Amino acid sequence: MAHYSSYNVRIILILTLGSLTYGYVLSVMSNTLGEPGFLSYFNLATDSAYASQVIGAFNGVLSAGGALGCVTVAWTSKRYGRKWSMNASAVVAVIGGAIQTGSVNAAMLIFSRFVIGWGMGMMAVLIPIFQAEVSPPGSRGLLVGQHGTWICAGDAIAGWIGVGTYYSSDKSFQWRFPIAMQCFFPLLLLVCSPWVPESPRWLLLQGRKSSAWEIVAKLHSNTKSDPDGVYAREEFHQMAKQVEMDSELWIGGGGVKQLITRPSYRKRMWMGFFTQYAAQSTGAMVIYNYMVTLYEDLGLSGGKVLMLGAAYVTVASACNFVCSLVMDHIGRRRLLLLGLCGCMVMLSIECIMFSQFGGTNNHVGNSIGVFVIFCFIFFYAGGIDATSYVYCSEIFPTHVRSEGMAWSMIGTFLSTILYVGVGPLALAEVKWKYYLLFISLTAIDIAVIWRWFPEASITKGLSLEEINSKFGDEVAVRLNDKDVKTMRTGMDFEGSGSSPAAHPEALEMKSQSNSTPV
């Protein structure tokens, strides 16, 4: 039983405006690098060495800002709440987009990229956390997986806008309009924010139990499958007891230092960071950020290059959605391994195509090269992209989820700073041989995940609280215990002859027998 309502789905979809922001910001410069007006305005068309340095800086500072955003939101989302942090990230993204739209020189453009990267990094951490904390266990892969789906949708929107503006006779409009569109999605998120409640798990951390219950009741109201709202009461009781127990253990154990000293937390911090690092070590961001260069190396040019880039991320969005549909059935680890293996094989074939046909007019060889690039994104988006966000957002306990997810996403941005930052120089000097690095790293990552990551079913179908037991931590209440199952039948509470929905306090009392740590 999904136990989610239209209210739940509405919140998830509003939150994906942050995902769209993240995807659009990531992609807009990839397409802009193919706009003649942009290249001529910033003097990037005549001096290839200067162009490589500037383009590398464009992409490097975005990731540096993203890393700062991760650190920022790790604190704000815990101190001020998920919703406040969401609005703050949107404001930062709008400011960065406005400065970038009005840039008159390379220095101003680079600074604006850092600012918008800061806002983007905050959203990259916050949105999947928020989505995970308002999603039921059985559908968490589907709902949180929308983050990856809509990131790629943002990529696709940026790509197709770039295709359209390429044919504009106004050279300034060619690149300023796509960049200005970066402000649209975070502005829309701010407008829609009144319809987004605070995370009930964060409210419980603040001791605001009644407010948290009101939200949980709405999130999981399902008059057809659960007319009495028993599931919502069970989940709320589990959430409240887990927060109480974890808070006591957190304070008693010495606070934040436990992220390093406590083995169960340390393991999850390592796993989250490695998952995001491994995703970037496939070379996905290098391929996408420098797709114009990649296609030119295959002998293609002009508007056709931008069309192929837009089609590439459109396929990615569709594959992410399919991934979200099957994730709750297949499991996270299995999808990660499938995606990594597929990316490694496809990138190996691509290197062969480059070595044999790169820069030539061989139609068949270049066509195969383009086809293999699309196969690469099929495996990346279908196995790794959405899965990595879901996995990292759900393996951490509520009271350290913001720190854990932030640390995981730092793995993305640090890897991107390295791989994308040196990309222009590497592709100019060693060309396709640069991709051999990612083939080698992916092979190592596959072995590490296969050997040291828990089995695929570790998080599938479990509540966020019950996942703790898989890492050796205590669980205050298990929803599948015998006494809790009995409550689902709608039997009388405290001899009143009424349903559980009429007496939420009865569930609290009868569930005490299940609150002993296991």
PDB file of C-alpha atoms in Angstrom, residues 202-403:
ATOM      1  CA  TRP A 202      12.276  18.287  11.363  1.00  0.00           C
ATOM      2  CA  LEU A 203       9.307  19.533  13.399  1.00  0.00           C
ATOM      3  CA  LEU A 204       9.689  16.534  15.699  1.00  0.00           C
ATOM      4  CA  LEU A 205      13.353  17.403  16.164  1.00  0.00           C
ATOM      5  CA  GLN A 206      12.166  20.819  17.383  1.00  0.00           C
ATOM      6  CA  GLY A 207       9.635  19.259  19.757  1.00  0.00           C
ATOM      7  CA  ARG A 208       6.643  20.499  17.729  1.00  0.00           C
ATOM      8  CA  LYS A 209       4.720  17.251  17.900  1.00  0.00           C
ATOM      9  CA  SER A 210       1.202  18.507  17.172  1.00  0.00           C
ATOM     10  CA  SER A 211       2.308  20.402  14.057  1.00  0.00           C
ATOM     11  CA  ALA A 212       4.168  17.335  12.820  1.00  0.00           C
ATOM     12  CA  TRP A 213       1.106  15.137  13.319  1.00  0.00           C
ATOM     13  CA  GLU A 214      -1.132  17.453  11.308  1.00  0.00           C
ATOM     14  CA  ILE A 215       1.231  17.182   8.335  1.00  0.00           C
ATOM     15  CA  VAL A 216       1.692  13.399   8.592  1.00  0.00           C
ATOM     16  CA  ALA A 217      -2.086  12.920   8.704  1.00  0.00           C
ATOM     17  CA  LYS A 218      -2.430  14.871   5.451  1.00  0.00           C
ATOM     18  CA  LEU A 219       0.535  13.227   3.758  1.00  0.00           C
ATOM     19  CA  HIS A 220      -0.729   9.687   4.221  1.00  0.00           C
ATOM     20  CA  SER A 221      -4.479  10.132   4.129  1.00  0.00           C
ATOM     21  CA  ASN A 222      -5.969   7.570   1.774  1.00  0.00           C
ATOM     22  CA  THR A 223      -9.707   7.149   2.174  1.00  0.00           C
ATOM     23  CA  LYS A 224      -9.831   4.084  -0.080  1.00  0.00           C
ATOM     24  CA  SER A 225      -7.055   1.869   1.278  1.00  0.00           C
ATOM     25  CA  ASP A 226      -6.810   3.277   4.816  1.00  0.00           C
ATOM     26  CA  PRO A 227     -10.038   5.133   5.729  1.00  0.00           C
ATOM     27  CA  ASP A 228      -9.207   5.259   9.450  1.00  0.00           C
ATOM     28  CA  GLY A 229      -5.717   6.667   8.972  1.00  0.00           C
ATOM     29  CA  VAL A 230      -4.107   3.856  10.967  1.00  0.00           C
ATOM     30  CA  TYR A 231      -0.942   3.830   8.871  1.00  0.00           C
ATOM     31  CA  ALA A 232      -0.350   7.542   9.435  1.00  0.00           C
ATOM     32  CA  ARG A 233      -0.669   7.068  13.202  1.00  0.00           C
ATOM     33  CA  GLU A 234       1.685   4.113  13.208  1.00  0.00           C
ATOM     34  CA  GLU A 235       4.287   5.953  11.182  1.00  0.00           C
ATOM     35  CA  PHE A 236       3.976   9.085  13.295  1.00  0.00           C
ATOM     36  CA  HIS A 237       4.444   7.088  16.479  1.00  0.00           C
ATOM     37  CA  GLN A 238       7.545   5.444  15.020  1.00  0.00           C
ATOM     38  CA  MET A 239       8.959   8.796  13.892  1.00  0.00           C
ATOM     39  CA  ALA A 240       8.362  10.439  17.267  1.00  0.00           C
ATOM     40  CA  LYS A 241       9.901   7.611  19.299  1.00  0.00           C
ATOM     41  CA  GLN A 242      12.922   7.362  17.005  1.00  0.00           C
ATOM     42  CA  VAL A 243      13.579  11.093  17.218  1.00  0.00           C
ATOM     43  CA  GLU A 244      13.384  10.958  21.019  1.00  0.00           C
ATOM     44  CA  MET A 245      15.790   8.053  21.250  1.00  0.00           C
ATOM     45  CA  ASP A 246      18.251   9.354  18.652  1.00  0.00           C
ATOM     46  CA  SER A 247      18.311  12.825  20.219  1.00  0.00           C
ATOM     47  CA  GLU A 248      19.212  11.380  23.606  1.00  0.00           C
ATOM     48  CA  LEU A 249      21.936   9.183  22.115  1.00  0.00           C
ATOM     49  CA  TRP A 250      23.248  12.099  20.032  1.00  0.00           C
ATOM     50  CA  ILE A 251      23.628  14.389  23.029  1.00  0.00           C
ATOM     51  CA  GLY A 252      24.992  11.625  25.250  1.00  0.00           C
ATOM     52  CA  GLY A 253      27.530  10.576  22.633  1.00  0.00           C
ATOM     53  CA  GLY A 254      29.086  14.003  22.233  1.00  0.00           C
ATOM     54  CA  GLY A 255      27.258  15.513  19.254  1.00  0.00           C
ATOM     55  CA  VAL A 256      28.703  16.091  15.807  1.00  0.00           C
ATOM     56  CA  LYS A 257      32.004  14.315  16.418  1.00  0.00           C
ATOM     57  CA  GLN A 258      30.034  11.057  16.232  1.00  0.00           C
ATOM     58  CA  LEU A 259      29.881  11.437  12.453  1.00  0.00           C
ATOM     59  CA  ILE A 260      33.508  10.307  12.581  1.00  0.00           C
ATOM     60  CA  THR A 261      33.791   8.378  15.839  1.00  0.00           C
ATOM     61  CA  ARG A 262      30.600   6.291  15.657  1.00  0.00           C
ATOM     62  CA  PRO A 263      31.106   3.355  13.241  1.00  0.00           C
ATOM     63  CA  SER A 264      27.504   3.238  11.944  1.00  0.00           C
ATOM     64  CA  TYR A 265      27.532   6.954  11.107  1.00  0.00           C
ATOM     65  CA  ARG A 266      31.056   6.855   9.704  1.00  0.00           C
ATOM     66  CA  LYS A 267      30.111   3.996   7.393  1.00  0.00           C
ATOM     67  CA  ARG A 268      27.123   5.891   6.033  1.00  0.00           C
ATOM     68  CA  MET A 269      29.157   9.065   5.524  1.00  0.00           C
ATOM     69  CA  TRP A 270      31.665   7.069   3.504  1.00  0.00           C
ATOM     70  CA  MET A 271      28.961   5.309   1.495  1.00  0.00           C
ATOM     71  CA  GLY A 272      27.141   8.546   0.651  1.00  0.00           C
ATOM     72  CA  PHE A 273      30.303  10.320  -0.491  1.00  0.00           C
ATOM     73  CA  PHE A 274      31.470   7.325  -2.502  1.00  0.00           C
ATOM     74  CA  THR A 275      28.098   6.911  -4.229  1.00  0.00           C
ATOM     75  CA  GLN A 276      28.178  10.466  -5.541  1.00  0.00           C
ATOM     76  CA  TYR A 277      31.881  10.286  -6.382  1.00  0.00           C
ATOM     77  CA  ALA A 278      31.335   7.058  -8.322  1.00  0.00           C
ATOM     78  CA  ALA A 279      28.489   8.635 -10.292  1.00  0.00           C
ATOM     79  CA  GLN A 280      30.774  11.465 -11.439  1.00  0.00           C
ATOM     80  CA  SER A 281      33.686   9.103 -12.087  1.00  0.00           C
ATOM     81  CA  THR A 282      31.758   7.610 -14.989  1.00  0.00           C
ATOM     82  CA  GLY A 283      32.625  10.804 -16.878  1.00  0.00           C
ATOM     83  CA  ALA A 284      28.975  11.782 -17.294  1.00  0.00           C
ATOM     84  CA  MET A 285      29.441  15.470 -16.458  1.00  0.00           C
ATOM     85  CA  VAL A 286      32.549  15.765 -18.634  1.00  0.00           C
ATOM     86  CA  ILE A 287      30.692  14.241 -21.559  1.00  0.00           C
ATOM     87  CA  TYR A 288      27.742  16.561 -21.121  1.00  0.00           C
ATOM     88  CA  ASN A 289      29.571  19.801 -20.305  1.00  0.00           C
ATOM     89  CA  TYR A 290      31.854  19.381 -23.293  1.00  0.00           C
ATOM     90  CA  MET A 291      29.410  17.691 -25.639  1.00  0.00           C
ATOM     91  CA  VAL A 292      29.958  20.401 -28.243  1.00  0.00           C
ATOM     92  CA  THR A 293      33.669  19.545 -28.309  1.00  0.00           C
ATOM     93  CA  LEU A 294      32.886  15.838 -28.307  1.00  0.00           C
ATOM     94  CA  TYR A 295      30.596  16.041 -31.338  1.00  0.00           C
ATOM     95  CA  GLU A 296      33.010  18.338 -33.153  1.00  0.00           C
ATOM     96  CA  ASP A 297      35.708  15.715 -32.614  1.00  0.00           C
ATOM     97  CA  LEU A 298      33.361  13.270 -34.309  1.00  0.00           C
ATOM     98  CA  GLY A 299      33.131  15.589 -37.318  1.00  0.00           C
ATOM     99  CA  LEU A 300      29.797  17.302 -36.533  1.00  0.00           C
ATOM    100  CA  SER A 301      29.125  21.044 -36.286  1.00  0.00           C
ATOM    101  CA  GLY A 302      26.515  23.834 -36.199  1.00  0.00           C
ATOM    102  CA  GLY A 303      22.960  23.574 -34.952  1.00  0.00           C
ATOM    103  CA  LYS A 304      23.027  19.798 -35.344  1.00  0.00           C
ATOM    104  CA  VAL A 305      25.400  19.613 -32.367  1.00  0.00           C
ATOM    105  CA  LEU A 306      22.975  21.520 -30.125  1.00  0.00           C
ATOM    106  CA  MET A 307      20.053  19.382 -31.278  1.00  0.00           C
ATOM    107  CA  LEU A 308      21.927  16.195 -30.414  1.00  0.00           C
ATOM    108  CA  GLY A 309      22.806  17.646 -27.005  1.00  0.00           C
ATOM    109  CA  ALA A 310      19.160  18.503 -26.301  1.00  0.00           C
ATOM    110  CA  ALA A 311      18.024  15.068 -27.458  1.00  0.00           C
ATOM    111  CA  TYR A 312      20.662  13.495 -25.216  1.00  0.00           C
ATOM    112  CA  VAL A 313      19.254  14.996 -22.011  1.00  0.00           C
ATOM    113  CA  THR A 314      15.674  14.418 -23.137  1.00  0.00           C
ATOM    114  CA  VAL A 315      16.476  10.711 -23.268  1.00  0.00           C
ATOM    115  CA  ALA A 316      18.127  11.072 -19.854  1.00  0.00           C
ATOM    116  CA  SER A 317      14.962  12.521 -18.334  1.00  0.00           C
ATOM    117  CA  ALA A 318      12.833   9.658 -19.684  1.00  0.00           C
ATOM    118  CA  CYS A 319      15.315   7.053 -18.427  1.00  0.00           C
ATOM    119  CA  ASN A 320      15.385   8.640 -14.972  1.00  0.00           C
ATOM    120  CA  PHE A 321      11.612   8.408 -14.789  1.00  0.00           C
ATOM    121  CA  VAL A 322      11.682   4.733 -15.751  1.00  0.00           C
ATOM    122  CA  CYS A 323      14.356   4.206 -13.108  1.00  0.00           C
ATOM    123  CA  SER A 324      12.124   5.793 -10.460  1.00  0.00           C
ATOM    124  CA  LEU A 325       9.289   3.456 -11.463  1.00  0.00           C
ATOM    125  CA  VAL A 326      11.332   0.276 -11.004  1.00  0.00           C
ATOM    126  CA  MET A 327      13.570   1.341  -8.111  1.00  0.00           C
ATOM    127  CA  ASP A 328      11.208   0.233  -5.350  1.00  0.00           C
ATOM    128  CA  HIS A 329      11.060  -3.224  -6.950  1.00  0.00           C
ATOM    129  CA  ILE A 330      14.654  -3.812  -8.064  1.00  0.00           C
ATOM    130  CA  GLY A 331      16.540  -2.086  -5.249  1.00  0.00           C
ATOM    131  CA  ARG A 332      19.233   0.596  -5.147  1.00  0.00           C
ATOM    132  CA  ARG A 333      22.513  -1.297  -5.176  1.00  0.00           C
ATOM    133  CA  ARG A 334      21.531  -3.482  -8.116  1.00  0.00           C
ATOM    134  CA  LEU A 335      20.605  -0.449 -10.212  1.00  0.00           C
ATOM    135  CA  LEU A 336      23.865   1.305  -9.333  1.00  0.00           C
ATOM    136  CA  LEU A 337      25.919  -1.696 -10.416  1.00  0.00           C
ATOM    137  CA  LEU A 338      23.942  -2.134 -13.633  1.00  0.00           C
ATOM    138  CA  GLY A 339      24.379   1.525 -14.500  1.00  0.00           C
ATOM    139  CA  LEU A 340      28.101   1.590 -13.733  1.00  0.00           C
ATOM    140  CA  CYS A 341      28.797  -1.539 -15.784  1.00  0.00           C
ATOM    141  CA  GLY A 342      26.832  -0.177 -18.726  1.00  0.00           C
ATOM    142  CA  CYS A 343      28.589   3.190 -18.617  1.00  0.00           C
ATOM    143  CA  MET A 344      32.008   1.564 -18.511  1.00  0.00           C
ATOM    144  CA  VAL A 345      31.267  -0.635 -21.526  1.00  0.00           C
ATOM    145  CA  MET A 346      29.727   2.184 -23.570  1.00  0.00           C
ATOM    146  CA  LEU A 347      32.571   4.589 -22.831  1.00  0.00           C
ATOM    147  CA  SER A 348      35.066   1.908 -23.864  1.00  0.00           C
ATOM    148  CA  ILE A 349      33.311   1.509 -27.217  1.00  0.00           C
ATOM    149  CA  GLU A 350      33.189   5.278 -27.613  1.00  0.00           C
ATOM    150  CA  CYS A 351      36.945   5.503 -27.153  1.00  0.00           C
ATOM    151  CA  ILE A 352      37.388   2.969 -29.922  1.00  0.00           C
ATOM    152  CA  MET A 353      35.156   5.054 -32.210  1.00  0.00           C
ATOM    153  CA  PHE A 354      37.167   8.178 -31.402  1.00  0.00           C
ATOM    154  CA  SER A 355      40.489   6.495 -32.039  1.00  0.00           C
ATOM    155  CA  GLN A 356      39.368   5.145 -35.409  1.00  0.00           C
ATOM    156  CA  PHE A 357      37.005   7.786 -36.801  1.00  0.00           C
ATOM    157  CA  GLY A 358      37.423  10.963 -34.720  1.00  0.00           C
ATOM    158  CA  GLY A 359      37.822  14.033 -36.933  1.00  0.00           C
ATOM    159  CA  THR A 360      37.148  12.084 -40.118  1.00  0.00           C
ATOM    160  CA  ASN A 361      34.212  12.143 -42.519  1.00  0.00           C
ATOM    161  CA  ASN A 362      33.409   8.473 -42.025  1.00  0.00           C
ATOM    162  CA  HIS A 363      29.627   8.615 -41.757  1.00  0.00           C
ATOM    163  CA  VAL A 364      29.169   5.107 -40.386  1.00  0.00           C
ATOM    164  CA  GLY A 365      31.875   5.432 -37.736  1.00  0.00           C
ATOM    165  CA  ASN A 366      30.633   8.813 -36.529  1.00  0.00           C
ATOM    166  CA  SER A 367      27.030   7.599 -36.448  1.00  0.00           C
ATOM    167  CA  ILE A 368      28.048   4.664 -34.272  1.00  0.00           C
ATOM    168  CA  GLY A 369      29.898   7.097 -32.004  1.00  0.00           C
ATOM    169  CA  VAL A 370      26.760   9.206 -31.553  1.00  0.00           C
ATOM    170  CA  PHE A 371      24.649   6.105 -30.949  1.00  0.00           C
ATOM    171  CA  VAL A 372      27.037   4.871 -28.250  1.00  0.00           C
ATOM    172  CA  ILE A 373      26.880   8.249 -26.483  1.00  0.00           C
ATOM    173  CA  PHE A 374      23.107   7.822 -26.255  1.00  0.00           C
ATOM    174  CA  CYS A 375      23.595   4.285 -24.946  1.00  0.00           C
ATOM    175  CA  PHE A 376      25.887   5.718 -22.277  1.00  0.00           C
ATOM    176  CA  ILE A 377      23.207   8.106 -21.006  1.00  0.00           C
ATOM    177  CA  PHE A 378      20.664   5.278 -21.071  1.00  0.00           C
ATOM    178  CA  PHE A 379      22.733   3.370 -18.509  1.00  0.00           C
ATOM    179  CA  TYR A 380      23.705   6.450 -16.487  1.00  0.00           C
ATOM    180  CA  ALA A 381      20.191   7.874 -16.216  1.00  0.00           C
ATOM    181  CA  GLY A 382      18.516   4.474 -16.019  1.00  0.00           C
ATOM    182  CA  GLY A 383      20.725   3.114 -13.257  1.00  0.00           C
ATOM    183  CA  ILE A 384      22.813   5.742 -11.489  1.00  0.00           C
ATOM    184  CA  ASP A 385      21.384   9.251 -11.592  1.00  0.00           C
ATOM    185  CA  ALA A 386      18.080   9.117  -9.677  1.00  0.00           C
ATOM    186  CA  THR A 387      19.253   6.110  -7.672  1.00  0.00           C
ATOM    187  CA  SER A 388      22.226   7.950  -6.186  1.00  0.00           C
ATOM    188  CA  TYR A 389      20.024  10.772  -4.847  1.00  0.00           C
ATOM    189  CA  VAL A 390      17.478   8.364  -3.372  1.00  0.00           C
ATOM    190  CA  TYR A 391      20.127   6.190  -1.735  1.00  0.00           C
ATOM    191  CA  CYS A 392      22.029   9.066  -0.144  1.00  0.00           C
ATOM    192  CA  SER A 393      18.871  10.758   1.142  1.00  0.00           C
ATOM    193  CA  GLU A 394      17.564   7.675   2.949  1.00  0.00           C
ATOM    194  CA  ILE A 395      20.545   5.985   4.611  1.00  0.00           C
ATOM    195  CA  PHE A 396      21.104   8.672   7.270  1.00  0.00           C
ATOM    196  CA  PRO A 397      19.153   9.077  10.550  1.00  0.00           C
ATOM    197  CA  THR A 398      16.844  12.097  10.716  1.00  0.00           C
ATOM    198  CA  HIS A 399      19.004  14.107  13.119  1.00  0.00           C
ATOM    199  CA  VAL A 400      22.088  13.900  10.838  1.00  0.00           C
ATOM    200  CA  ARG A 401      20.388  13.603   7.443  1.00  0.00           C
ATOM    201  CA  SER A 402      21.278  17.165   6.426  1.00  0.00           C
ATOM    202  CA  GLU A 403      24.963  16.694   7.301  1.00  0.00           C
TER     203      GLU A 403
END
